[in-house]
PDB file of C-alpha atoms in Angstrom:
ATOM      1  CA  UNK Z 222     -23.141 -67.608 -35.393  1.00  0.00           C
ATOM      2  CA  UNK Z 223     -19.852 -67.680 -37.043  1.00  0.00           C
ATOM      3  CA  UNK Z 224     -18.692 -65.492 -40.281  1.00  0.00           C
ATOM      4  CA  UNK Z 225     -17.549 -68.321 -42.346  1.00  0.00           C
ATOM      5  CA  UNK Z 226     -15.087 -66.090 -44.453  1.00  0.00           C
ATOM      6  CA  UNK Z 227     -13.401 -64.548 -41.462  1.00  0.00           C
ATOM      7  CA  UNK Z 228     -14.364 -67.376 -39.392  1.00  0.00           C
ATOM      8  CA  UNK Z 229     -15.109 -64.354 -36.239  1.00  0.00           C
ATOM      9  CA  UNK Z 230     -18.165 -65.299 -34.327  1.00  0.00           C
ATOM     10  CA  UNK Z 231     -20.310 -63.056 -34.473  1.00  0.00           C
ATOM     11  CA  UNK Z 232     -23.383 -63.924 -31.526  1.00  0.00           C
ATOM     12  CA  UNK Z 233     -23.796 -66.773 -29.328  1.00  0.00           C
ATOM     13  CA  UNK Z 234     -27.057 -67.498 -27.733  1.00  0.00           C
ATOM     14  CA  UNK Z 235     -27.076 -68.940 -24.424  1.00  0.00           C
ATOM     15  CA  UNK Z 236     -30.142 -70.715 -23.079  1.00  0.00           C
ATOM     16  CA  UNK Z 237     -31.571 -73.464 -21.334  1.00  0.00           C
ATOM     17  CA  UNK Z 238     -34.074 -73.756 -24.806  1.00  0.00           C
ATOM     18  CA  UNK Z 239     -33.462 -71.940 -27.627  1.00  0.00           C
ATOM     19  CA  UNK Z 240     -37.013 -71.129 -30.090  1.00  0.00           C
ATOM     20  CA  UNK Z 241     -37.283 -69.646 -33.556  1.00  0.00           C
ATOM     21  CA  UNK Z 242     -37.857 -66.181 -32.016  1.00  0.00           C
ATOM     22  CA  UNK Z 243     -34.711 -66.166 -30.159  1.00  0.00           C
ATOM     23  CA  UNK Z 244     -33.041 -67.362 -33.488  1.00  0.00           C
ATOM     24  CA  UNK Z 245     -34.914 -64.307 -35.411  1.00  0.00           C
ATOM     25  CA  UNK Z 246     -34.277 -62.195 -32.604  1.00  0.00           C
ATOM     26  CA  UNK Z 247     -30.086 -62.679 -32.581  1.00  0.00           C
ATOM     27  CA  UNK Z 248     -30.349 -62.810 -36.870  1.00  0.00           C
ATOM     28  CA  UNK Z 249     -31.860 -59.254 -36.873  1.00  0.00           C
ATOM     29  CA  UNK Z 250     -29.449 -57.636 -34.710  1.00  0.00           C
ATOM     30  CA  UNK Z 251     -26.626 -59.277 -36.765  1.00  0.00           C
ATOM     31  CA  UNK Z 252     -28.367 -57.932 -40.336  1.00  0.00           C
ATOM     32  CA  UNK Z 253     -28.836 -54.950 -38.581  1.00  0.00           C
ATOM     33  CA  UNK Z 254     -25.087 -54.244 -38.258  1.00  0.00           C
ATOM     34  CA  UNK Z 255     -23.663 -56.250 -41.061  1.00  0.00           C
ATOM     35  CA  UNK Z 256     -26.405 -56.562 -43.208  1.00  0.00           C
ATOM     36  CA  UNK Z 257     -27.980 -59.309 -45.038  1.00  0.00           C
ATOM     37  CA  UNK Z 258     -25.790 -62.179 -46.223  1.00  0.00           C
ATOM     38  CA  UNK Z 259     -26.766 -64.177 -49.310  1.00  0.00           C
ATOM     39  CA  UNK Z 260     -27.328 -67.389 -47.627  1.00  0.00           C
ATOM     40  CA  UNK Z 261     -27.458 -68.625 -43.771  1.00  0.00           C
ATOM     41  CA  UNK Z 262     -26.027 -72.555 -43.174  1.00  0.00           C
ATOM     42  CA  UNK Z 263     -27.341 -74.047 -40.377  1.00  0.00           C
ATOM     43  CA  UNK Z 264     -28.053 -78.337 -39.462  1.00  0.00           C
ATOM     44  CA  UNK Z 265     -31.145 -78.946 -39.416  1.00  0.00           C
ATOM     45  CA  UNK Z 266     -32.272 -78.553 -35.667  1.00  0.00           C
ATOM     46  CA  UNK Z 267     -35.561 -77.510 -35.049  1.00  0.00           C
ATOM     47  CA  UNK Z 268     -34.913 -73.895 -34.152  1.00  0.00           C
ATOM     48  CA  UNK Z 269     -33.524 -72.819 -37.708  1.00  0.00           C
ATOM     49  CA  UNK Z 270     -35.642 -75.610 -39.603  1.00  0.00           C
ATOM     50  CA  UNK Z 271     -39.114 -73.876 -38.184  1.00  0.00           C
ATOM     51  CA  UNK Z 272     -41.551 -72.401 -40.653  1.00  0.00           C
ATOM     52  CA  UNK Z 273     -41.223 -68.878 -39.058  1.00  0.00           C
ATOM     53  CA  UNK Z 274     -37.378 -68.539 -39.224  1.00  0.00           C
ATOM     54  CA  UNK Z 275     -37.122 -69.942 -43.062  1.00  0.00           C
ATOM     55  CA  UNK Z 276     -40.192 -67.177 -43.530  1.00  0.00           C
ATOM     56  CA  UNK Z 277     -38.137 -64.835 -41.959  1.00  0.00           C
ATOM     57  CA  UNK Z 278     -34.793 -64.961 -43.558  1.00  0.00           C
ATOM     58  CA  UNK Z 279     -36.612 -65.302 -47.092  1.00  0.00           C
ATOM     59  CA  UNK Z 280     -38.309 -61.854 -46.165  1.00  0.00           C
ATOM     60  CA  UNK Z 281     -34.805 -59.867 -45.705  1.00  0.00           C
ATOM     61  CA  UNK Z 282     -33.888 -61.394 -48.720  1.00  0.00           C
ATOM     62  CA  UNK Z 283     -31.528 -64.540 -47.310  1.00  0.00           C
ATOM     63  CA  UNK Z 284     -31.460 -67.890 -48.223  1.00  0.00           C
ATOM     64  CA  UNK Z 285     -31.034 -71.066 -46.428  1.00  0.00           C
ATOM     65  CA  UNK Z 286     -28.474 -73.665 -46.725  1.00  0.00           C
ATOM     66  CA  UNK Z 287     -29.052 -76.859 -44.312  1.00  0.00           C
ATOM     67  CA  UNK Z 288     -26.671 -79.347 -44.081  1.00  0.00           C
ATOM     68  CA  UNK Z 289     -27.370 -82.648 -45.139  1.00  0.00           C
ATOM     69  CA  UNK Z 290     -28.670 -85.338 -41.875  1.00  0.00           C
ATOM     70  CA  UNK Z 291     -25.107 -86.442 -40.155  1.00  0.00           C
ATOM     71  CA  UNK Z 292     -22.714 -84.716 -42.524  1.00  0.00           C
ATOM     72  CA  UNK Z 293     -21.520 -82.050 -39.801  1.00  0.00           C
ATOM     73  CA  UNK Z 294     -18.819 -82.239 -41.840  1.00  0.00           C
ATOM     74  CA  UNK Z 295     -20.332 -79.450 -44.403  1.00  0.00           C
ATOM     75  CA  UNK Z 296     -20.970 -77.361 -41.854  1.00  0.00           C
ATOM     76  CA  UNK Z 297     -16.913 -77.579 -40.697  1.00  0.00           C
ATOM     77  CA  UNK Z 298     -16.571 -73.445 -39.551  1.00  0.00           C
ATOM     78  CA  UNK Z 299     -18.892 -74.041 -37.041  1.00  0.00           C
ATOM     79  CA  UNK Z 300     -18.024 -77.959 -36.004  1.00  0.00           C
ATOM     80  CA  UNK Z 301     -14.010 -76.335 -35.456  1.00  0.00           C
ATOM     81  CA  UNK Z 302     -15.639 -73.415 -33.375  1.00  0.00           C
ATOM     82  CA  UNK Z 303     -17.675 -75.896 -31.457  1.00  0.00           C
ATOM     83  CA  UNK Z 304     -14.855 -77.922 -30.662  1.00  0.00           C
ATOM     84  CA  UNK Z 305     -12.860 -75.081 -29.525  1.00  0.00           C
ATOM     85  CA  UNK Z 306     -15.027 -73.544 -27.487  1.00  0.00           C
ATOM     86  CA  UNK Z 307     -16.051 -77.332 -25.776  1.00  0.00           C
ATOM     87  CA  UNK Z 308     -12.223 -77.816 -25.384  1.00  0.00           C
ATOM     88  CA  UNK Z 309     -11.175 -74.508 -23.998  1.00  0.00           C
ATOM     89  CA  UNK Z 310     -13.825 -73.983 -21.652  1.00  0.00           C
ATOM     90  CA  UNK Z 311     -16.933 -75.809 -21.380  1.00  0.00           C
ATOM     91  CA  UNK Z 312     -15.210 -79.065 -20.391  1.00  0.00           C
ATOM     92  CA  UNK Z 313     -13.477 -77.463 -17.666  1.00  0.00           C
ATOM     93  CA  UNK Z 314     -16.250 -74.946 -15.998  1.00  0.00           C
ATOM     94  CA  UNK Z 315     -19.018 -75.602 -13.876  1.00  0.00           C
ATOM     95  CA  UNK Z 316     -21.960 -72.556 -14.575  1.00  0.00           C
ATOM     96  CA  UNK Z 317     -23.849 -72.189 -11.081  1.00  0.00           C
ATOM     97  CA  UNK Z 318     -26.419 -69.714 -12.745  1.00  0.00           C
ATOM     98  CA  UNK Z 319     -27.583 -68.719 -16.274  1.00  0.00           C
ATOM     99  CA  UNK Z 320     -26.067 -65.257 -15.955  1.00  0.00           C
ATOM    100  CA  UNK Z 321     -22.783 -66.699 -14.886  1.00  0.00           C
ATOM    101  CA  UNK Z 322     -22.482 -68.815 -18.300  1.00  0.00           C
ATOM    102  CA  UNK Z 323     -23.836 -65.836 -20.327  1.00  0.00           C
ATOM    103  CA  UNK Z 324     -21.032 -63.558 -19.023  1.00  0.00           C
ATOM    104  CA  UNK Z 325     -18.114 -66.347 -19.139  1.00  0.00           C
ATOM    105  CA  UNK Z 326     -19.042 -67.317 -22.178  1.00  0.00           C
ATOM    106  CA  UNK Z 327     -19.481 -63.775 -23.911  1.00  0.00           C
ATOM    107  CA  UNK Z 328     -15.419 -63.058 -22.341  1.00  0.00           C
ATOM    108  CA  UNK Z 329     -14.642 -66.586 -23.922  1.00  0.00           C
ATOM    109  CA  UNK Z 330     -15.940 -65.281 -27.499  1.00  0.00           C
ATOM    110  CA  UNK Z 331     -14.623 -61.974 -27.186  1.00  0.00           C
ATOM    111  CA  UNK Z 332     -11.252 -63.199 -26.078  1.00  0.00           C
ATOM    112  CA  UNK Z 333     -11.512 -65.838 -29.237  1.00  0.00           C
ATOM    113  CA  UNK Z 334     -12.227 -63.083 -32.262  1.00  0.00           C
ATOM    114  CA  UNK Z 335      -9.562 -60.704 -30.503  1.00  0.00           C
ATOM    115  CA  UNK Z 336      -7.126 -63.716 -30.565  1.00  0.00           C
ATOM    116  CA  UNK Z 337      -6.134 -63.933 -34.079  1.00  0.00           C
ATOM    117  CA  UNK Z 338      -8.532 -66.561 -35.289  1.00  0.00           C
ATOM    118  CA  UNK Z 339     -10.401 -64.053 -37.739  1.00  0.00           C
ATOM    119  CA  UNK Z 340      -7.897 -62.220 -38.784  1.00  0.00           C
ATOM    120  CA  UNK Z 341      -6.752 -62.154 -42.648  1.00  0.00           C
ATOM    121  CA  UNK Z 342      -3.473 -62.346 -44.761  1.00  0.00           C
ATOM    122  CA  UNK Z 343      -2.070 -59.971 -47.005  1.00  0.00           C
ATOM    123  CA  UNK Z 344      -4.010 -62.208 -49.807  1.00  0.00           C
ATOM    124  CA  UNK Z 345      -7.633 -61.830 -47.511  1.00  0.00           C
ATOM    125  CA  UNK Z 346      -7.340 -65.790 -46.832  1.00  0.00           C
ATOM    126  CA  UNK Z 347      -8.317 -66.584 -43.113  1.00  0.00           C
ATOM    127  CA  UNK Z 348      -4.632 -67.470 -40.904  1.00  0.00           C
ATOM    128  CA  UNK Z 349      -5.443 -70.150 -39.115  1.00  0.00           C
ATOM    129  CA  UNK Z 350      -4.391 -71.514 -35.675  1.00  0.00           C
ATOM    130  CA  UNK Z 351      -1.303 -74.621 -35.945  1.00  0.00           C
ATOM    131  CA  UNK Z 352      -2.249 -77.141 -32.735  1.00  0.00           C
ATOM    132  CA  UNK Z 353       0.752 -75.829 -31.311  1.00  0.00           C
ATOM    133  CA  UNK Z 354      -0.590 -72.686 -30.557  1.00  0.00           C
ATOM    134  CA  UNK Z 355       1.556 -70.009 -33.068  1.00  0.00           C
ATOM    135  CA  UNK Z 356      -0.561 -68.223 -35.959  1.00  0.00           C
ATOM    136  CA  UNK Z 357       0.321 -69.272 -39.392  1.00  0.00           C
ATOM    137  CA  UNK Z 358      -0.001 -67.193 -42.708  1.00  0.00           C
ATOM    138  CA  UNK Z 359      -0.946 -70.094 -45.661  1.00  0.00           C
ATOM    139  CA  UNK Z 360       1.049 -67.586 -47.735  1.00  0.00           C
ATOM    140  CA  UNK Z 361       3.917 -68.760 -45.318  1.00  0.00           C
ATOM    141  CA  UNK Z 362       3.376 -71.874 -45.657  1.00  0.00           C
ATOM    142  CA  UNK Z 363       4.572 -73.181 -48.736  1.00  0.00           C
ATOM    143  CA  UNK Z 364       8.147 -75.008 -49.129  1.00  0.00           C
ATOM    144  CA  UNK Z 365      10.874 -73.237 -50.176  1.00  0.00           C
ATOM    145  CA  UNK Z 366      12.104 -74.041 -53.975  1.00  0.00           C
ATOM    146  CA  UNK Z 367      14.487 -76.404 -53.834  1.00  0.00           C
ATOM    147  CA  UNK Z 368      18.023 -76.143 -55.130  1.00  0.00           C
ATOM    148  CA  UNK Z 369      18.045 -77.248 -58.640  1.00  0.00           C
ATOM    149  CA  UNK Z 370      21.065 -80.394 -58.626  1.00  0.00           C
ATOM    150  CA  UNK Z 371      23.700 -80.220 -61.193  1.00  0.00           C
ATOM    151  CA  UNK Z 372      25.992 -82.722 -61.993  1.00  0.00           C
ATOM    152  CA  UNK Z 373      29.965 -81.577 -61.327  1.00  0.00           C
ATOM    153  CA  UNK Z 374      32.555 -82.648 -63.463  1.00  0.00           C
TER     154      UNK Z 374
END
């Protein structure tokens, strides 16, 4: 589950199967302590599509936003995250037991929203990671004005 204005990820589920109950069950801890957001976006796999977790999130007073069928692009928060998290650790450990990817994992995430990748600007926009590894500020990033050029005589 990622935050899509501070981009922090806020749950991940590990699992060898993941069901509508253990998608209910991680949504009402998070509404618990953050409350109710307007809308949740999801794809379309079956665990958010089901009947019960649409029922669900209509009861607490949510919506639901699916992403159109092979546009992961509208869902890009959680396609970057995914990426990340396949590049920085999946792809290079081997889990010998459930618990042992539950607990790597949870230090992966931890280690990711204590990194800088949710924190905000001064103007409450998102910083966001350059590939080369240093934090920039999108306030810092615009050019510099350019000297004006007069003609000399």
């Amino acid at each position: 589950m990622i935050d899509e204005f501070t981009r922090e990820c806020l749950a991940i589920q590990i699992g060898r199967r993941l069901s509508s109950t253990d998608v209910i069950d991680v949504l009402s801890d998070l509404f618990i302590l953050r409350g109710s957001p307007g809308h949740i976006r999801s794809d379309n796999g079956s665990e958010f599509a089901a009947k019960a977790v649409r029922d669900w999130i209509a009861a607490v007073g949510s919506r639901t936003a699916f992403i159109e069928l092979g546009n992961p692009w509208e869902n890009g928060y959680c396609e970057s995250f995914n990426a990340r998290l396949r590049d920085e650790l999946l792809n290079d450990e081997i889990f010998y037991s459930l618990a042992e990817a539950k607990a790597v994992i949870e230090g992966w995430r931890r280690h990711y929203n204590a990194s800088g990748h949710t924190r905000l600007s001064a103007t409450g926009h998102p910083r966001q990671r350059s590939r080369y590894g240093r934090l920039r500020n999108p306030d810092q990033l615009r050019r510099p004005p350019q000297p004006s050029r007069q003609r000399r005589s």
